[in-house]
Amino acid sequence: MCTMYCPRPVVDTYNERLDITRAPHIDYAQAIPSSYYIDARACLRVNYETCNLCAQTCTAGAIDFTEQPKELVLNVGAVVLAPGFGRVDEKVLEKFGYGRYPDVLTAFEFERLTCASGPSEGHIVRPSDNRPPKKIAFLQCIGSRDETCGNGYCSSVCCMYAIKEASVAKEHEPDVDISIFFMDVRTMGKGFDDARKRAQQKYGINVVRARVPRVDEVDGRLALTWTTGDGEHHSGLFDMVVLSVGLESPEDAGLISQVADIELNHYNFCRTSVDAPLVSSRNGVLVAGAFQGPKDIPESVTQASGAAAIASELLADSRNSETVTVTYPDEDKSLEEEEPRIGVFVCHCGVNIAGVVDVKAVRDYAGTLPGVVLYEDTLYSCSQDALKSIAEKIKDNRLNRVVISACSPRTHEPLFQETLRSIGLNPALVEMANIRDQCAWVHAQEPERATEKAKDLVRMAVAKARLLAPLDQPTVDVTPTALVIGGGAAGMSAALSIADQGYNVVLVEKGRSLGGNLKRLTWTLDGQDASMVLKDMVEKVKAHKNIDVLTSAKVESVSGYVGNFTSTISRGGKTEMINHGVIVLATGGREYKPKGYAYGESTRVVTQLELEEKLSRGKGFLKNARNVVMIQCVGSRGEDMTHCSRLCCTQAVKNALKLKDLKPELNIFIFYRDMRTYGFYEDLYREARRKGVKFIRYTLVRKPEVIKQPRGIMVKAFDELIGDDIEIPASLVVLSAGISPGENEELSRIIKAPLTPEGFFLEAHAKLRPVEVAVDGVYLCGLAHGPKSLEESVAQAKAAAAKAAIPLAKGKVAVAPIVSRVNQDLCIGCGICESLCPFSAITLEKVGKRKKAQTITASCKGCGICASHCPTIAISMGGFTDEAIMAQIHAFSPEGCKEG
Amino acid sequence: MSKIKGFCCNYTLSVDDDALRQEGLVPRGLEIERLPCTGRLKVPEILDAFAEGADAVFVVGCQIDKCHNLSGSYRASKRVKYVKEILKELDINPACVEMFFAGRGETEPVVAAARVMASMAEEGRDTDKV
């Protein structure tokens, strides 16, 4: 309402200034908090003390212009900085015609164009003439990997987002021709290379490896010129150019560093180190997300959890000292068992519903339905006042079933369930009819028929509500111990964090000593001595009173569920049983064992890790060396393994620099496909080029060959720039062997934790739950999850520790009330449900003479697979019983309702 | 279809004339010759273009004070003026040759020049017929 009446237009910054809104507005439909606010810079009341229209029209009386800014003082034990990233200066974009030519957009603007709730409702149109473009060019590395604008680093995310946006555009407009101009295609994230392949093969997106220097306009079309690796000049005309702008440090980074008293790095991001990636230079000030360095969503979410773990370590002593416990009245069982007395509340949702649907008519109609004793309409059911009045009305009228006819249960059901709980009703006794998203919004053009549909939805909800039954809300106690499997850098970091948070840890390592792959590393990427980092970690782990280290040990079996796991661990021929509440998987990975390239046939062919071992013993082996050749992507990206191993590029550059340090006259050649030195590692890549390391791109069609000769080794490869084969007599060939997954299959079977096709453990959700496994109480970090650097492993380990500590800290796990329930009289013990359950939440137990299925309620997610497959219909889902769903479906036809 | 010949400095025009013709942005009879600098363009070369059948010839160089080679486009403009004199003597419309200036890497002025010359040539042809 306020937005509707406001006379003051404002550019919509959420829609990248492509649209117009009003001074009072909500940034976007899913904004949190989901309430409107007034843009003080534009508001007439704030600036000129006139207008005041919005305050008068707000039916909820929520606009108060007398409020003043307040200064708050908070006492805290830790601060987490997560200010995100800043924008690349528009001056940088001007070089590419941005601001001069209307059809040159930033990728942020393009993203809004492709969005259904964006300014063009998802249609991709040129801002100049509102016509769909036929040819689109994406230019990468705008404001990144560019020293002329001061951003020498790689922004890490743009390659992937450009590919995503291009794919989305192709899905929307299959005929559009899209070219993406890359320097290197840096899709090093988990599963990202598959997305790139799909974009190229399925959507036919052109990948051009060239940097476009500028954008020119001819007759409303955009002219680009570029030079490819073979030295050929090309030019072409496009209808739209999208600039894939990078991520910069926040504009107020300087101010943040002053206020928080922390150091920044040379790019104005927060300074951290490889072994403590989430800790700033000041004790107690933590950092997460893009302020630590450019990164994508999964990594930001991971870091956020990791920072929470460190905060929780710092605050371990004061845990639970300032918490407030909510108490609920006992449930009124007798009322719940009475004949259904249904109350229907029909929500206006301001104008959202009432603007289309005749709410009063729906309300009166609800009154005619059987079992309904109270029917009312409310302006905003979800507002505090309305909830209070709903609660009172439920009490006064002794209602025992409630139908809220409003919006989506996904967003608002918990709110109404809470209301029921607060007055002693079981939360399962509320049902929602979504007459906003599924009716008023989608049928905005047909108010009369929408009203009819709203009536149908209410009738169906009432029919289901009659059959709702109260559900238990059981809780189970948690054993306050964590089992960490794997004693590498990730496992040790996770163990230390959980132990520092005050819980017991059993750390199981299959090898004879702790350390994992870190033992083979010589230097970290920021130049620290890896063995010192390792020693420090091992000492801390061994000295910690909460950590129990079991080396040369193996997990044989795991049974139980979140909070109550029991594992059998074999060690030196003996087995041991351990009770624990959570599991952290940190089983690590291995360096891939190369095939071909004369590996194993000559001592002059080694892997990067083997080179590091040589380097750690001194430079003696370089005495007669002249040429060193490194070959990237050995094993990775399509040879034996389909994934990109993410860190080999940086590792190769790091080792090349080390070799150059030891012997500057050494010729080093690196054969690569795409140099993926993302983030600040780009600095190393630049330094290597400056020091004369030669980088030569190869393609899968013409891979370099390592040829054994009577005297030494020859590397033969095709050089695109020369257009001919080159031969390099090599004193040493270093293969950048990728990272292959460890022996995860057995553990995956034991824990029922799914693996990716590559053999790494699969997280529950790539972006939202990056360190959790689909099985409750099992968490994931390090190379077991996918290839990553030491820095990323440590951050992820902290994140897993934070998540693992949640059930440990709560001491109890609440079980979602919607779980499967087996009627054991009907169960024939066939075991179909047990084999299908993706969460290992059903077991077969001997009951009397026969086996019967039994649900482990603590592990059940309520997905319903078991219920849908049970041949004897012995399984029902709480809240969605067959009878209730059938009643709802029958109620769809008005006749069915009369019968019912 | 009239035949138009353009001489362009390497620092103007960022797109190939092939691409421009394909997209229909310039008259089909246009042929563009790229030069390292218009300052190297000699009078006989311009006249040769006419001899080879061009209906109109134009030269596009850098803006006069921003020439990459300091005075290349200035020289070219002087030579174009001279060619105009010669054309007059030969009783050919001196407007058939023209000098244009464009900013660095700008394609638009080149396309505009080509169009001006093409329409001029078409007009000239019509009047010839009369």
Coordinates of N, CA, C and O in Angstrom, one line a residue, chain A residues 369-500:
Chain A
L369 N -19.0 -25.0 5.5 CA -18.4 -26.3 5.4 C -18.6 -27.1 6.8 O -18.6 -26.5 7.8
P370 N -18.8 -28.4 6.7 CA -19.0 -29.2 7.9 C -17.9 -29.1 8.9 O -16.7 -29.1 8.5
G371 N -18.2 -28.9 10.1 CA -17.2 -28.9 11.2 C -16.6 -27.6 11.5 O -15.9 -27.4 12.5
V372 N -16.9 -26.6 10.7 CA -16.4 -25.2 10.9 C -17.2 -24.5 11.9 O -18.4 -24.3 11.7
V373 N -16.6 -24.1 13.0 CA -17.4 -23.4 14.0 C -17.1 -21.9 14.0 O -17.8 -21.1 14.6
L374 N -15.9 -21.6 13.5 CA -15.5 -20.1 13.5 C -14.9 -19.8 12.1 O -14.1 -20.6 11.6
Y375 N -15.4 -18.7 11.5 CA -14.8 -18.3 10.3 C -14.6 -16.8 10.3 O -15.5 -16.0 10.6
E376 N -13.4 -16.3 10.0 CA -13.1 -14.9 10.1 C -12.1 -14.5 9.0 O -11.5 -15.4 8.4
D377 N -12.0 -13.2 8.7 CA -11.0 -12.7 7.9 C -10.1 -11.8 8.6 O -10.5 -11.2 9.6
T378 N -8.8 -11.9 8.3 CA -7.8 -11.0 9.0 C -7.0 -10.3 7.9 O -6.8 -10.7 6.8
L379 N -6.5 -9.1 8.3 CA -5.8 -8.3 7.3 C -4.4 -8.9 7.1 O -4.0 -9.1 5.9
Y380 N -3.6 -9.1 8.1 CA -2.3 -9.8 8.0 C -2.3 -10.8 9.1 O -2.0 -10.5 10.2
S381 N -2.6 -12.1 8.7 CA -2.6 -13.1 9.8 C -1.3 -13.3 10.5 O -1.2 -13.7 11.6
C382 N -0.2 -12.9 9.8 CA 1.1 -13.2 10.3 C 1.6 -12.1 11.2 O 2.7 -12.2 11.8
S383 N 0.9 -11.0 11.3 CA 1.4 -9.9 12.2 C 1.2 -10.3 13.6 O 0.3 -11.1 14.0
Q384 N 2.0 -9.6 14.5 CA 1.9 -10.0 15.9 C 0.5 -9.9 16.5 O 0.1 -10.7 17.2
D385 N -0.1 -8.7 16.2 CA -1.5 -8.5 16.7 C -2.4 -9.6 16.3 O -3.2 -10.1 17.1
A386 N -2.4 -9.9 15.0 CA -3.3 -10.9 14.5 C -3.1 -12.3 15.1 O -4.0 -13.0 15.5
L387 N -1.8 -12.6 15.3 CA -1.5 -13.9 15.9 C -2.1 -14.0 17.3 O -2.6 -15.0 17.7
K388 N -2.0 -12.9 18.0 CA -2.5 -12.8 19.4 C -4.0 -13.0 19.4 O -4.6 -13.8 20.1
S389 N -4.7 -12.3 18.4 CA -6.1 -12.4 18.4 C -6.6 -13.8 17.9 O -7.5 -14.3 18.4
I390 N -5.8 -14.4 17.0 CA -6.1 -15.8 16.6 C -6.0 -16.7 17.8 O -6.9 -17.5 18.0
A391 N -4.9 -16.6 18.6 CA -4.7 -17.4 19.7 C -5.9 -17.3 20.7 O -6.5 -18.3 21.2
E392 N -6.3 -16.0 20.9 CA -7.5 -15.8 21.8 C -8.7 -16.5 21.3 O -9.5 -17.1 22.0
K393 N -9.0 -16.3 20.0 CA -10.2 -16.8 19.4 C -10.2 -18.4 19.5 O -11.3 -19.0 19.7
I394 N -9.0 -19.0 19.3 CA -9.0 -20.4 19.4 C -9.4 -20.9 20.8 O -10.1 -21.8 20.9
K395 N -8.9 -20.2 21.7 CA -9.1 -20.5 23.1 C -10.6 -20.3 23.4 O -11.3 -21.2 24.0
D396 N -11.1 -19.1 23.1 CA -12.5 -18.8 23.4 C -13.5 -19.7 22.8 O -14.5 -20.1 23.4
N397 N -13.2 -20.1 21.6 CA -14.1 -21.0 20.9 C -13.8 -22.5 21.0 O -14.4 -23.3 20.4
R398 N -12.8 -22.8 21.9 CA -12.4 -24.2 22.1 C -12.2 -24.9 20.7 O -12.7 -26.0 20.5
L399 N -11.4 -24.2 19.8 CA -11.2 -24.9 18.5 C -10.1 -25.9 18.7 O -9.2 -25.8 19.6
N400 N -10.2 -27.0 18.0 CA -9.1 -28.0 18.0 C -8.5 -28.3 16.7 O -7.7 -29.2 16.5
R401 N -9.0 -27.6 15.6 CA -8.3 -27.7 14.3 C -8.4 -26.3 13.7 O -9.4 -25.6 13.9
V402 N -7.3 -25.9 13.1 CA -7.2 -24.5 12.6 C -6.8 -24.6 11.1 O -5.8 -25.3 10.7
V403 N -7.5 -23.9 10.2 CA -7.1 -23.7 8.8 C -6.8 -22.3 8.6 O -7.6 -21.4 8.8
I404 N -5.5 -22.0 8.2 CA -5.1 -20.7 7.9 C -5.1 -20.6 6.3 O -4.3 -21.3 5.7
S405 N -6.0 -19.8 5.8 CA -6.0 -19.7 4.4 C -5.3 -18.4 4.0 O -5.9 -17.3 4.0
A406 N -4.0 -18.6 3.6 CA -3.2 -17.4 3.4 C -2.1 -17.7 2.4 O -2.4 -17.8 1.2
C407 N -0.9 -17.8 2.9 CA 0.2 -18.0 1.9 C 0.8 -19.4 2.0 O 0.2 -20.3 2.3
S408 N 2.2 -19.4 1.8 CA 2.8 -20.7 1.7 C 3.2 -21.3 3.1 O 3.8 -20.6 3.9
P409 N 2.9 -22.6 3.3 CA 3.3 -23.2 4.5 C 4.9 -23.2 4.7 O 5.4 -23.3 5.8
R410 N 5.5 -23.2 3.5 CA 7.0 -23.2 3.6 C 7.5 -22.1 4.4 O 8.5 -22.2 5.1
T411 N 6.9 -20.9 4.2 CA 7.4 -19.7 4.9 C 6.7 -19.5 6.2 O 7.3 -19.0 7.2
H412 N 5.4 -19.7 6.3 CA 4.7 -19.3 7.5 C 4.1 -20.4 8.4 O 3.6 -20.0 9.4
E413 N 4.2 -21.6 8.0 CA 3.6 -22.7 8.8 C 4.2 -22.7 10.2 O 3.4 -22.8 11.2
P414 N 5.5 -22.6 10.3 CA 6.1 -22.6 11.7 C 5.5 -21.6 12.6 O 5.3 -21.8 13.8
L415 N 5.2 -20.4 12.1 CA 4.7 -19.3 12.8 C 3.3 -19.7 13.5 O 3.1 -19.5 14.7
F416 N 2.5 -20.3 12.6 CA 1.2 -20.7 13.1 C 1.2 -21.9 14.1 O 0.5 -22.0 15.0
Q417 N 2.2 -22.8 13.8 CA 2.4 -23.9 14.7 C 2.8 -23.5 16.0 O 2.3 -24.0 17.1
E418 N 3.6 -22.4 16.0 CA 4.1 -21.8 17.3 C 2.9 -21.3 18.1 O 2.8 -21.4 19.3
T419 N 2.0 -20.6 17.4 CA 0.8 -20.0 18.0 C 0.0 -21.1 18.7 O -0.5 -20.9 19.8
L420 N -0.2 -22.2 18.0 CA -0.9 -23.3 18.6 C -0.3 -23.8 19.8 O -0.9 -24.1 20.8
R421 N 1.1 -24.0 19.7 CA 1.8 -24.5 20.9 C 1.6 -23.6 22.1 O 1.5 -24.1 23.2
S422 N 1.7 -22.3 21.8 CA 1.6 -21.4 22.9 C 0.3 -21.4 23.7 O 0.3 -21.0 24.8
I423 N -0.7 -22.0 23.1 CA -2.0 -22.1 23.9 C -2.3 -23.5 24.2 O -3.5 -23.9 24.4
G424 N -1.3 -24.4 24.1 CA -1.6 -25.8 24.5 C -2.3 -26.7 23.5 O -3.0 -27.6 23.8
L425 N -2.1 -26.4 22.2 CA -2.6 -27.3 21.2 C -1.4 -27.9 20.4 O -0.3 -27.3 20.3
N426 N -1.6 -29.1 20.0 CA -0.5 -29.7 19.2 C -0.2 -29.0 17.9 O -1.2 -28.7 17.2
P427 N 1.0 -28.7 17.6 CA 1.3 -27.9 16.4 C 0.9 -28.6 15.1 O 0.7 -27.9 14.0
A428 N 0.7 -29.9 15.1 CA 0.3 -30.6 13.9 C -1.2 -30.3 13.5 O -1.7 -30.8 12.5
L429 N -1.9 -29.6 14.4 CA -3.3 -29.4 14.1 C -3.7 -28.2 13.3 O -4.8 -27.8 13.2
V430 N -2.7 -27.6 12.7 CA -2.9 -26.5 11.8 C -2.7 -26.9 10.4 O -1.8 -27.7 10.1
E431 N -3.5 -26.4 9.5 CA -3.4 -26.7 8.1 C -3.5 -25.4 7.3 O -4.2 -24.5 7.7
M432 N -2.7 -25.3 6.2 CA -2.7 -24.0 5.5 C -3.2 -24.2 4.1 O -2.9 -25.2 3.4
A433 N -4.0 -23.3 3.6 CA -4.4 -23.3 2.2 C -3.7 -22.1 1.6 O -3.9 -21.0 2.0
N434 N -3.0 -22.3 0.5 CA -2.2 -21.3 0.0 C -3.0 -20.5 -1.1 O -2.9 -20.9 -2.3
I435 N -3.8 -19.5 -0.7 CA -4.6 -18.8 -1.6 C -3.9 -17.6 -2.1 O -4.4 -16.7 -2.8
R436 N -2.6 -17.4 -1.8 CA -1.9 -16.2 -2.3 C -1.0 -16.7 -3.5 O -1.3 -16.4 -4.6
D437 N 0.1 -17.4 -3.2 CA 1.0 -17.8 -4.2 C 0.3 -18.7 -5.3 O 0.6 -18.5 -6.5
Q438 N -0.6 -19.6 -4.8 CA -1.2 -20.5 -5.8 C -2.5 -20.0 -6.3 O -3.2 -20.8 -7.0
C439 N -2.9 -18.8 -5.9 CA -4.2 -18.4 -6.4 C -4.2 -16.9 -6.8 O -4.2 -16.6 -8.0
A440 N -4.1 -16.0 -5.8 CA -4.2 -14.6 -6.1 C -3.1 -14.1 -7.0 O -3.3 -13.3 -7.9
W441 N -1.9 -14.6 -6.8 CA -0.8 -14.2 -7.6 C -0.8 -14.7 -9.0 O -0.5 -14.0 -10.0
V442 N -1.2 -16.0 -9.2 CA -1.1 -16.5 -10.5 C -2.4 -16.2 -11.3 O -2.4 -16.3 -12.6
H443 N -3.5 -15.9 -10.7 CA -4.7 -15.6 -11.4 C -5.1 -14.2 -11.2 O -6.3 -13.9 -11.1
A444 N -4.1 -13.3 -11.2 CA -4.4 -11.9 -10.9 C -5.4 -11.3 -12.0 O -6.1 -10.3 -11.7
Q445 N -5.4 -11.9 -13.2 CA -6.3 -11.3 -14.2 C -7.8 -11.8 -14.2 O -8.6 -11.2 -14.8
E446 N -8.0 -12.8 -13.4 CA -9.4 -13.4 -13.3 C -9.9 -13.4 -11.9 O -9.9 -14.5 -11.3
P447 N -10.3 -12.3 -11.4 CA -10.7 -12.3 -9.9 C -11.8 -13.2 -9.6 O -11.8 -13.9 -8.6
E448 N -12.8 -13.3 -10.5 CA -14.0 -14.2 -10.1 C -13.6 -15.6 -10.0 O -13.9 -16.3 -9.1
R449 N -12.9 -16.1 -11.0 CA -12.5 -17.5 -11.0 C -11.5 -17.8 -9.9 O -11.5 -18.9 -9.4
A450 N -10.7 -16.8 -9.6 CA -9.7 -16.9 -8.5 C -10.5 -17.1 -7.2 O -10.1 -17.9 -6.4
T451 N -11.5 -16.4 -7.0 CA -12.3 -16.5 -5.8 C -12.9 -17.9 -5.7 O -12.8 -18.6 -4.6
E452 N -13.3 -18.5 -6.8 CA -13.9 -19.8 -6.8 C -12.8 -20.8 -6.5 O -13.0 -21.7 -5.7
K453 N -11.6 -20.6 -7.0 CA -10.5 -21.5 -6.7 C -10.1 -21.4 -5.3 O -9.8 -22.4 -4.6
A454 N -10.1 -20.2 -4.7 CA -9.8 -20.0 -3.3 C -10.8 -20.8 -2.5 O -10.4 -21.5 -1.5
K455 N -12.0 -20.8 -2.9 CA -13.0 -21.6 -2.1 C -12.7 -23.1 -2.2 O -12.8 -23.8 -1.2
D456 N -12.3 -23.6 -3.4 CA -11.9 -25.0 -3.5 C -10.8 -25.3 -2.6 O -10.8 -26.3 -1.9
L457 N -9.8 -24.4 -2.6 CA -8.6 -24.7 -1.8 C -8.9 -24.8 -0.3 O -8.5 -25.6 0.5
V458 N -9.8 -23.8 0.1 CA -10.2 -23.8 1.5 C -11.0 -25.1 1.9 O -10.8 -25.7 2.9
R459 N -11.9 -25.5 1.0 CA -12.7 -26.7 1.2 C -11.8 -27.9 1.4 O -12.0 -28.7 2.2
M460 N -10.8 -28.0 0.5 CA -9.9 -29.2 0.6 C -9.1 -29.1 1.9 O -8.9 -30.2 2.5
A461 N -8.6 -27.9 2.2 CA -7.9 -27.8 3.5 C -8.7 -28.2 4.7 O -8.3 -28.9 5.6
V462 N -10.0 -27.8 4.7 CA -10.9 -28.1 5.8 C -11.1 -29.6 5.8 O -11.0 -30.2 6.9
A463 N -11.2 -30.2 4.7 CA -11.5 -31.7 4.6 C -10.3 -32.4 5.2 O -10.4 -33.4 6.0
K464 N -9.1 -31.9 4.9 CA -7.9 -32.5 5.5 C -7.8 -32.3 7.0 O -7.4 -33.1 7.8
A465 N -8.1 -31.0 7.4 CA -8.0 -30.6 8.8 C -8.8 -31.5 9.7 O -8.4 -31.8 10.8
R466 N -10.0 -31.9 9.2 CA -10.9 -32.8 10.0 C -10.1 -34.0 10.4 O -10.4 -34.6 11.5
L467 N -9.2 -34.5 9.6 CA -8.5 -35.8 9.9 C -7.1 -35.6 10.5 O -6.4 -36.6 10.6
L468 N -6.7 -34.4 10.8 CA -5.4 -34.2 11.4 C -5.4 -34.8 12.7 O -6.3 -34.7 13.5
A469 N -4.2 -35.4 13.0 CA -4.1 -36.0 14.4 C -2.8 -35.3 15.0 O -1.9 -35.0 14.4
P470 N -2.9 -35.2 16.3 CA -1.7 -34.6 17.0 C -0.5 -35.5 16.9 O -0.7 -36.8 16.8
L471 N 0.7 -35.0 16.7 CA 1.9 -35.7 16.5 C 2.8 -35.5 17.7 O 2.9 -34.4 18.2
D472 N 3.5 -36.5 18.1 CA 4.5 -36.4 19.2 C 5.7 -35.6 18.7 O 6.0 -35.5 17.5
Q473 N 6.3 -34.9 19.6 CA 7.5 -34.2 19.3 C 8.7 -34.8 20.2 O 9.1 -34.2 21.1
P474 N 9.1 -35.9 19.8 CA 10.1 -36.6 20.7 C 11.5 -36.0 20.6 O 11.8 -35.4 19.6
T475 N 12.2 -36.1 21.7 CA 13.6 -35.6 21.6 C 14.5 -36.8 22.1 O 14.0 -37.7 22.9
V476 N 15.7 -36.9 21.6 CA 16.6 -37.9 22.1 C 17.9 -37.3 22.7 O 18.3 -36.2 22.2
D477 N 18.5 -37.9 23.7 CA 19.7 -37.4 24.2 C 20.9 -37.6 23.3 O 20.9 -38.5 22.5
V478 N 21.9 -36.8 23.5 CA 23.1 -36.8 22.6 C 24.3 -37.2 23.4 O 24.5 -36.7 24.5
T479 N 25.1 -38.2 22.9 CA 26.3 -38.5 23.6 C 27.3 -37.4 23.2 O 27.6 -37.2 22.0
P480 N 27.9 -36.7 24.2 CA 28.7 -35.5 23.8 C 30.1 -35.8 23.4 O 31.1 -35.3 23.9
T481 N 30.2 -36.7 22.4 CA 31.5 -37.1 21.8 C 31.4 -37.1 20.3 O 30.4 -37.4 19.8
A482 N 32.5 -36.7 19.7 CA 32.5 -36.7 18.2 C 33.5 -37.7 17.7 O 34.6 -37.8 18.4
L483 N 33.2 -38.4 16.7 CA 34.2 -39.3 16.0 C 34.7 -38.6 14.8 O 33.9 -38.3 13.9
V484 N 36.0 -38.3 14.7 CA 36.5 -37.7 13.5 C 37.3 -38.8 12.8 O 38.2 -39.4 13.4
I485 N 36.9 -39.1 11.6 CA 37.6 -40.1 10.8 C 38.6 -39.5 9.9 O 38.2 -38.8 8.9
G486 N 39.9 -39.7 10.1 CA 40.9 -39.1 9.3 C 41.7 -38.1 10.1 O 41.2 -37.2 10.6
G487 N 43.1 -38.3 10.1 CA 43.9 -37.5 10.9 C 44.8 -36.6 10.1 O 46.0 -36.3 10.4
G488 N 44.3 -36.1 8.9 CA 45.1 -35.2 8.1 C 44.8 -33.8 8.7 O 44.3 -33.6 9.8
A489 N 45.2 -32.8 7.8 CA 45.0 -31.4 8.2 C 43.6 -31.1 8.5 O 43.3 -30.5 9.6
A490 N 42.7 -31.6 7.7 CA 41.2 -31.3 7.9 C 40.8 -32.0 9.2 O 40.1 -31.4 10.1
G491 N 41.1 -33.3 9.4 CA 40.6 -34.0 10.5 C 41.2 -33.4 11.8 O 40.4 -33.3 12.8
M492 N 42.4 -33.1 11.8 CA 43.0 -32.5 13.0 C 42.4 -31.2 13.4 O 42.1 -30.9 14.5
S493 N 42.2 -30.3 12.3 CA 41.6 -29.0 12.6 C 40.2 -29.2 13.1 O 39.8 -28.5 14.1
A494 N 39.4 -30.1 12.6 CA 38.0 -30.3 13.0 C 38.1 -30.8 14.5 O 37.3 -30.3 15.3
A495 N 39.0 -31.8 14.8 CA 39.1 -32.3 16.1 C 39.4 -31.3 17.1 O 38.8 -31.2 18.2
L496 N 40.4 -30.4 16.7 CA 40.8 -29.4 17.7 C 39.7 -28.4 17.9 O 39.5 -28.0 19.1
S497 N 39.0 -28.1 16.9 CA 37.9 -27.1 17.1 C 36.8 -27.7 18.0 O 36.3 -27.0 18.9
I498 N 36.4 -28.9 17.7 CA 35.3 -29.5 18.5 C 35.8 -29.6 20.0 O 35.1 -29.3 20.9
A499 N 37.1 -30.0 20.2 CA 37.6 -30.2 21.5 C 37.7 -28.8 22.2 O 37.4 -28.7 23.4
D500 N 38.1 -27.8 21.5 CA 38.2 -26.5 22.1 C 36.8 -25.9 22.4 O 36.7 -25.1 23.3

